[in-house]
Coordinates of C-alpha atoms and ligand atoms in Angstrom, one line a residue:
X1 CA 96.7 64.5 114.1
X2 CA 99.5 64.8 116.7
X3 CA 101.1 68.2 116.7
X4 CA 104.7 67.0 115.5
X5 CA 102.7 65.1 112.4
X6 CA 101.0 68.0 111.3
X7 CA 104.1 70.7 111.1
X8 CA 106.0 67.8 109.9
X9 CA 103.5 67.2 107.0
X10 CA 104.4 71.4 106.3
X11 CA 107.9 71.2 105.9
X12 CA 107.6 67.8 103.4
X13 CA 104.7 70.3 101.3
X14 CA 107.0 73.2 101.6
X15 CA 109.1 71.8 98.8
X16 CA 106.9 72.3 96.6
X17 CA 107.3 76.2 97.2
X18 CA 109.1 77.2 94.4
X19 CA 106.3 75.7 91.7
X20 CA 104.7 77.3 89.8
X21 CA 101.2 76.9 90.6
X22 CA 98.2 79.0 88.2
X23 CA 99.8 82.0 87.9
X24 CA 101.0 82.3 91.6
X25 CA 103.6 81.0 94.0
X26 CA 103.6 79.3 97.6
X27 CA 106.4 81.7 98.7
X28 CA 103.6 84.6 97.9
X29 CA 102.2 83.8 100.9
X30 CA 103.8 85.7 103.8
X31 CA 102.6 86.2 107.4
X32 CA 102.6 89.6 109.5
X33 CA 104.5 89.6 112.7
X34 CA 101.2 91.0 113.7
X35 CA 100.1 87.4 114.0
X36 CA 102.1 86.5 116.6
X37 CA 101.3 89.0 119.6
X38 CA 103.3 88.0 122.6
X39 CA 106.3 87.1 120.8
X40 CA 109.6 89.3 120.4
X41 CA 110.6 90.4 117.0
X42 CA 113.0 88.0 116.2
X43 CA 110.7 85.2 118.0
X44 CA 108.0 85.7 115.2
X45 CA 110.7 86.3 112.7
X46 CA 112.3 82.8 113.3
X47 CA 108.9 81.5 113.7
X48 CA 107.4 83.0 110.4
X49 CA 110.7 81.4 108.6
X50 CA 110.6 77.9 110.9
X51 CA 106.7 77.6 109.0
X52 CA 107.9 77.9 105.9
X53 CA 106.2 81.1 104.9
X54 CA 108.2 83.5 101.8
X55 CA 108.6 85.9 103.9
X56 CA 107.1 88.5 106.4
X57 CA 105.5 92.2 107.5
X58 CA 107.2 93.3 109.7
X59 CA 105.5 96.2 112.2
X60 CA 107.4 99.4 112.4
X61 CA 105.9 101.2 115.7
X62 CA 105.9 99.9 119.2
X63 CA 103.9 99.7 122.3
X64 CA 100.5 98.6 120.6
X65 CA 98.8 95.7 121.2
X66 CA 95.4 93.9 119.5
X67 CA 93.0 91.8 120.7
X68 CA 95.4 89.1 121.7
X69 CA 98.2 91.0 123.1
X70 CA 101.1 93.2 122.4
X71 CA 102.3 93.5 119.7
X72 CA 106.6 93.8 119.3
X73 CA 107.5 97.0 116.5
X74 CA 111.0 98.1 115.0
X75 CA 111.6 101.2 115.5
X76 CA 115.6 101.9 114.4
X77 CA 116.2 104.6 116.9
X78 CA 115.2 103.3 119.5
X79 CA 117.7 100.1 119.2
X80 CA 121.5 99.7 120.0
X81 CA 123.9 98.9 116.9
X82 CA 124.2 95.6 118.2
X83 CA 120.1 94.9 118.3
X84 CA 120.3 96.5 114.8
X85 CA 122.6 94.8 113.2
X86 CA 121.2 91.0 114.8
X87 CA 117.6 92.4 113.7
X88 CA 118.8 92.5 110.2
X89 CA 120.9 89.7 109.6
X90 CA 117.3 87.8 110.9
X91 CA 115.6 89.9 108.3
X92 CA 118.1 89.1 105.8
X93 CA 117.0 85.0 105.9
X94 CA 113.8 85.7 104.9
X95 CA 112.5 86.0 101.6
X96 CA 110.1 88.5 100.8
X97 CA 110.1 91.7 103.3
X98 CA 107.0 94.3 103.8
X99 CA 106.2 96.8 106.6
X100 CA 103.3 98.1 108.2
X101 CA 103.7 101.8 109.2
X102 CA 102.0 103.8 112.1
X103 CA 98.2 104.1 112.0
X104 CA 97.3 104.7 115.7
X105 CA 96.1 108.1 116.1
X106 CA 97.7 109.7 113.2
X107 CA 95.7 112.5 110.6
X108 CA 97.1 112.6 107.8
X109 CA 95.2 115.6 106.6
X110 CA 95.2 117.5 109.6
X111 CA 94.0 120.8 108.7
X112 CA 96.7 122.0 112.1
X113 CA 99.9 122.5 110.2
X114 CA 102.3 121.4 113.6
X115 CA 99.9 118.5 113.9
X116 CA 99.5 117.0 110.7
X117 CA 103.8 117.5 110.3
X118 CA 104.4 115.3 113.4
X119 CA 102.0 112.5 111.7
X120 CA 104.1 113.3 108.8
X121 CA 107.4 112.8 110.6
X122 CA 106.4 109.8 112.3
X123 CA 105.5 108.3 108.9
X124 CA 108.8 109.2 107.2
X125 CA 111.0 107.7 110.7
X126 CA 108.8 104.6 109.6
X127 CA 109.6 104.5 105.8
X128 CA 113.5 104.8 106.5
X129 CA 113.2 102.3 109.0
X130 CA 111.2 100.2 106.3
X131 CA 114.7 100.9 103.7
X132 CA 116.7 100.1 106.4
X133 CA 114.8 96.6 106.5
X134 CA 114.7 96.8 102.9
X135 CA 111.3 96.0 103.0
X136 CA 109.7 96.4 98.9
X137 CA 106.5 97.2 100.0
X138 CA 104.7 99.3 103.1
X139 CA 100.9 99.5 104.0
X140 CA 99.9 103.1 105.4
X141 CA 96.3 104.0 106.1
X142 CA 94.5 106.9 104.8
X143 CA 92.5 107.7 108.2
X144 CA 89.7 110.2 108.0
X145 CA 89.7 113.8 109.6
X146 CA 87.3 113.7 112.8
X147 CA 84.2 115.8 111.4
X148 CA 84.9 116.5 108.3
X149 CA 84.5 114.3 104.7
X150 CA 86.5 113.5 102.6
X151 CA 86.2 115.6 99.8
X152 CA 86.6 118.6 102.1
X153 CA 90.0 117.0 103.3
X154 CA 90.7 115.1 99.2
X155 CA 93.2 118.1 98.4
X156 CA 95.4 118.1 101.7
X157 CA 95.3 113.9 101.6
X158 CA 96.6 113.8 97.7
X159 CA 99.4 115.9 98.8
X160 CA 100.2 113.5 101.6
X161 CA 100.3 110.8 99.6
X162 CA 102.4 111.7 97.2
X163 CA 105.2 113.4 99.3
X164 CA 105.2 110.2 101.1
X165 CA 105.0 108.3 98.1
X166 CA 108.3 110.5 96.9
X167 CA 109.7 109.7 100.0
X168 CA 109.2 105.9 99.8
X169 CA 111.0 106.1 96.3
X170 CA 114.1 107.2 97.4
X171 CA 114.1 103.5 99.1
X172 CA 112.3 101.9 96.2
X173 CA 109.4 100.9 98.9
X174 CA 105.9 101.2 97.2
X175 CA 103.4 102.4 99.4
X176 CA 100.0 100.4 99.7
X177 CA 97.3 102.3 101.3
X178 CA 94.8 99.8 103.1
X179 CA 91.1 99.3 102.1
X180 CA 89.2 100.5 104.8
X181 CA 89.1 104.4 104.4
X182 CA 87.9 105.9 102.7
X183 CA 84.8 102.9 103.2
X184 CA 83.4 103.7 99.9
X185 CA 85.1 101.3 96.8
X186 CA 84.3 104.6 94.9
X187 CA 85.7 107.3 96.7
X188 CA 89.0 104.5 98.1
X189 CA 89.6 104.1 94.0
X190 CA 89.0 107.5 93.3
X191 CA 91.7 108.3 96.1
X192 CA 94.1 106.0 94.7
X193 CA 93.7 106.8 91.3
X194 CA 94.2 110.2 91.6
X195 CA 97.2 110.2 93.9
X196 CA 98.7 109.0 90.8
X197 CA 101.9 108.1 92.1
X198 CA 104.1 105.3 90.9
X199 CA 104.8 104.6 94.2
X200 CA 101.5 104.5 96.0
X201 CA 98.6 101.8 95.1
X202 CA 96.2 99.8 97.1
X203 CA 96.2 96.8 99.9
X204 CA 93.1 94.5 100.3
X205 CA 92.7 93.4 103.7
X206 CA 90.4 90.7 102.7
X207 CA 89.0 90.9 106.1
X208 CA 88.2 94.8 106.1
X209 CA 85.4 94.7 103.6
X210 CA 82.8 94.9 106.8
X211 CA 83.5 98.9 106.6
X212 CA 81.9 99.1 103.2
X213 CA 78.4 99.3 104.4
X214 CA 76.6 100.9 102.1
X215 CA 78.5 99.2 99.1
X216 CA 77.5 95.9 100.7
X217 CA 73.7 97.7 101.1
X218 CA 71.9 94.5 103.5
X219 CA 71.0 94.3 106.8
X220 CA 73.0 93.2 109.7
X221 CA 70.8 90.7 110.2
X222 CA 71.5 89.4 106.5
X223 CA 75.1 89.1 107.0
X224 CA 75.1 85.1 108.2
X225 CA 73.3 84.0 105.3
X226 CA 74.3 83.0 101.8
X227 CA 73.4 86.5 100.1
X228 CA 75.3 88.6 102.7
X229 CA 78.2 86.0 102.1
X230 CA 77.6 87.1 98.5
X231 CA 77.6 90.8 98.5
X232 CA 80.8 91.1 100.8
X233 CA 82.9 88.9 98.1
X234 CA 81.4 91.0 95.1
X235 CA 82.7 94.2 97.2
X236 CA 85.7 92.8 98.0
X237 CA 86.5 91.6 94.4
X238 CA 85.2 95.3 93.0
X239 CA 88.4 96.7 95.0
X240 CA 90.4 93.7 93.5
X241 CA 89.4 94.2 90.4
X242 CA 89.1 98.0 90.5
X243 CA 92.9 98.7 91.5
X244 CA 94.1 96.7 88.7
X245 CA 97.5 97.4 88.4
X246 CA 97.1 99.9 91.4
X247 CA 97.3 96.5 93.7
X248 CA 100.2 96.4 95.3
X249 CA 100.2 94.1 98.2
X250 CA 97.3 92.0 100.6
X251 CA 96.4 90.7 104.2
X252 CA 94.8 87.8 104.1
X253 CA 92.0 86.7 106.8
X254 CA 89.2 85.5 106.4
X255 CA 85.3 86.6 108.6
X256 CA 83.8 84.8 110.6
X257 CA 79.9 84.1 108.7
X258 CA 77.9 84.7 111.9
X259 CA 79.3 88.5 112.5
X260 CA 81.9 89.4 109.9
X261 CA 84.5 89.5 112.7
X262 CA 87.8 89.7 110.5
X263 CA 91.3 88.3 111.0
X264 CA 90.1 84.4 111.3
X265 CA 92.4 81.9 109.9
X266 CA 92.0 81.1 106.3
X267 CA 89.2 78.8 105.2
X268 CA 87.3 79.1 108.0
X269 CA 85.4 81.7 107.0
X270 CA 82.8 83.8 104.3
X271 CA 85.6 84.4 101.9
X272 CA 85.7 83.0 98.5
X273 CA 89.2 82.5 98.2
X274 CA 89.0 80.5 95.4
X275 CA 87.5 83.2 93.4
X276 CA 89.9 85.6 94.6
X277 CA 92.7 83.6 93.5
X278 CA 91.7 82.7 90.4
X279 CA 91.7 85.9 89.6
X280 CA 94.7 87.1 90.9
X281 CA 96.4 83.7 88.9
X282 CA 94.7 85.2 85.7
X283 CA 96.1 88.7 86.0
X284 CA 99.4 87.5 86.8
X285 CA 99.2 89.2 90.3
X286 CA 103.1 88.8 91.7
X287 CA 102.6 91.1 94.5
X288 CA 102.8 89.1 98.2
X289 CA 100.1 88.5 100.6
X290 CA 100.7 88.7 104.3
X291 CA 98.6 87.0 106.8
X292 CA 97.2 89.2 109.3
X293 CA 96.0 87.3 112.2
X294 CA 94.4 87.6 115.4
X295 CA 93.2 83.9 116.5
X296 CA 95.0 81.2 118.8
X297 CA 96.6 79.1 119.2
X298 CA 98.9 81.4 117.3
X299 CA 101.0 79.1 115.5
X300 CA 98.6 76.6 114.7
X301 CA 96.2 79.6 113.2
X302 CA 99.6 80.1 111.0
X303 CA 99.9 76.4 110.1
X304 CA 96.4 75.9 108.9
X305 CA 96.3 79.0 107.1
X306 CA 99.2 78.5 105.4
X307 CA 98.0 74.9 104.2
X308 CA 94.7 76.1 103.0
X309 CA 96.2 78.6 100.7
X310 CA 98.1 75.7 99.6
X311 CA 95.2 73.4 99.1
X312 CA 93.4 76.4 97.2
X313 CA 96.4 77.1 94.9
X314 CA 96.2 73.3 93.9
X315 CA 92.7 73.2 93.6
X316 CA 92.5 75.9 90.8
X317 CA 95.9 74.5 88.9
Ligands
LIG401 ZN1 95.3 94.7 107.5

């Protein structure tokens, strides 16, 4: 299919959006800015509206790239009134609105008092700039201390959490603390759980259940084969089902089969979406899900993503 075909085929499906479809909605489906390294801000933002997706996530540091280039970040001080207020009246045309905060080399827990209060003030410039977006929901990673465990850190990264989650609530902004670390499903529930804030619960990266090793318990060289494909979706659906009401807020990509590299555009990959959503239909999950990418061409990994949740959604009707 020709390349004007195909998006034109999107924005004749997109009308559908707004049904109803199992439990969940097309406009659920959002995409990160993430997924469109190279671009400006308002580039991807235009571009994340222009594919019909219901809404976006929105990066809040800068000068960080991935695998397929840099990556553009908002960060409000750093911007002229002007930028600001052309940033948000972009922002403002979209319909659903999360951020990702800082991860790069920040400790949470650091047991240095100066150190672990300039992660926490990098964090907090990142949740105002998240209000100021007025972003509903942020993901935030609970990174490990270098050389020490978790439970000798548990106290100190509680606290964290729930002085950020205060923080957050002043906005309204939940917080959604990315699977990935802890790598345990036990310990990242646990975590979680006993944070017990209203404003801090859990995002599945779909793609970042590679970390939990010894939850998935096979060899590497079992992963390209039906029962490693297996145990990663029964890990990745124990977090699902595990958060409960705890689950705040996805990225969807899928994993390549042959070595569980993540961010892949949907449906080409080990997970079993279909299984996923069905249960996210049944618990009436009405959180969004933001597609975190790193495959090109860019756009086109957004298109076909986009229609394969589509497809899925209509499948389990
Ligand atoms: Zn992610």
């Amino acid at each position: 299919m020709r390349r004007r075909e195909f998006l034109g085929g999107i924005t004749c499906l997109s009308g559908l959006s707004l049904a109803k479809t199992a439990g969940l909605r097309l406009d659920q489906l959002t995409s990160s800015t993430a997924s469109l390294a190279g671009m400006t801000m308002l580039e991807s933002l235009r571009k994340i509206r222009e594919l019909g997706f219901g809404g976006a996530e929105i990066i809040t540091f800068s000068g960080q790239k991935h695998s397929l280039g840099p990556l553009a970040g908002v960060v409000k001080a750093d911007m002229s009134k002007q930028e600001a207020d052309k940033l948000l009246s972009e922002v403002k045309r979209l319909g659903h609105v999360s951020t990702h905060l800082p991860f790069h080399g920040l400790r949470p827990a650091n047991q240095d008092r100066a150190a672990r209060k300039s992660t926490l003030d990098l964090l907090h410039r990142a949740i105002d700039d998240s209000g100021f977006l007025g972003a509903r929901v942020a993901t935030v990673h609970a990174a490990p201390e270098p050389n020490m465990t978790y439970e000798q850190i548990w106290p100190d990264l509680l606290a964290v959490f729930r002085e950020l989650g205060d923080h957050a609530a002043k906005y309204k902004i939940r917080l959604a603390i990315e699977t990935m670390a802890p790598n345990t499903v036990k310990q990242y529930l646990a975590m979680i759980r006993e944070i017990n804030h209203d404003f801090v619960g859990g995002c599945v990266d779909t793609g970042h259940t590679r970390w939990y090793r010894a939850d998935i318990g096979i060899e590497d060289s079992e992963r390209a084969t039906a029962r490693g494909a297996k145990r990663y979706n029964d890990i990745l659906m124990e977090k699902v089902e595990g958060l409960g009401p705890k689950l705040f807020h996805f990225h969807f990509d899928d994993v390549r089969p042959a070595d569980w590299r993540e961010h892949r555009t949907l449906g080409t990959g080990l997970v079993d979406w279909e299984r996923l959503l069905r249960h996210l239909a049944k618990v009436g999950y009405s959180g969004t899900f933001a597609v975190e990418l790193e495959e090109t061409p860019v756009v086109e990994a957004l298109v076909k993503s986009r229609l394969f949740y589509q497809k899925v959604l209509r499948e389990i009707m």
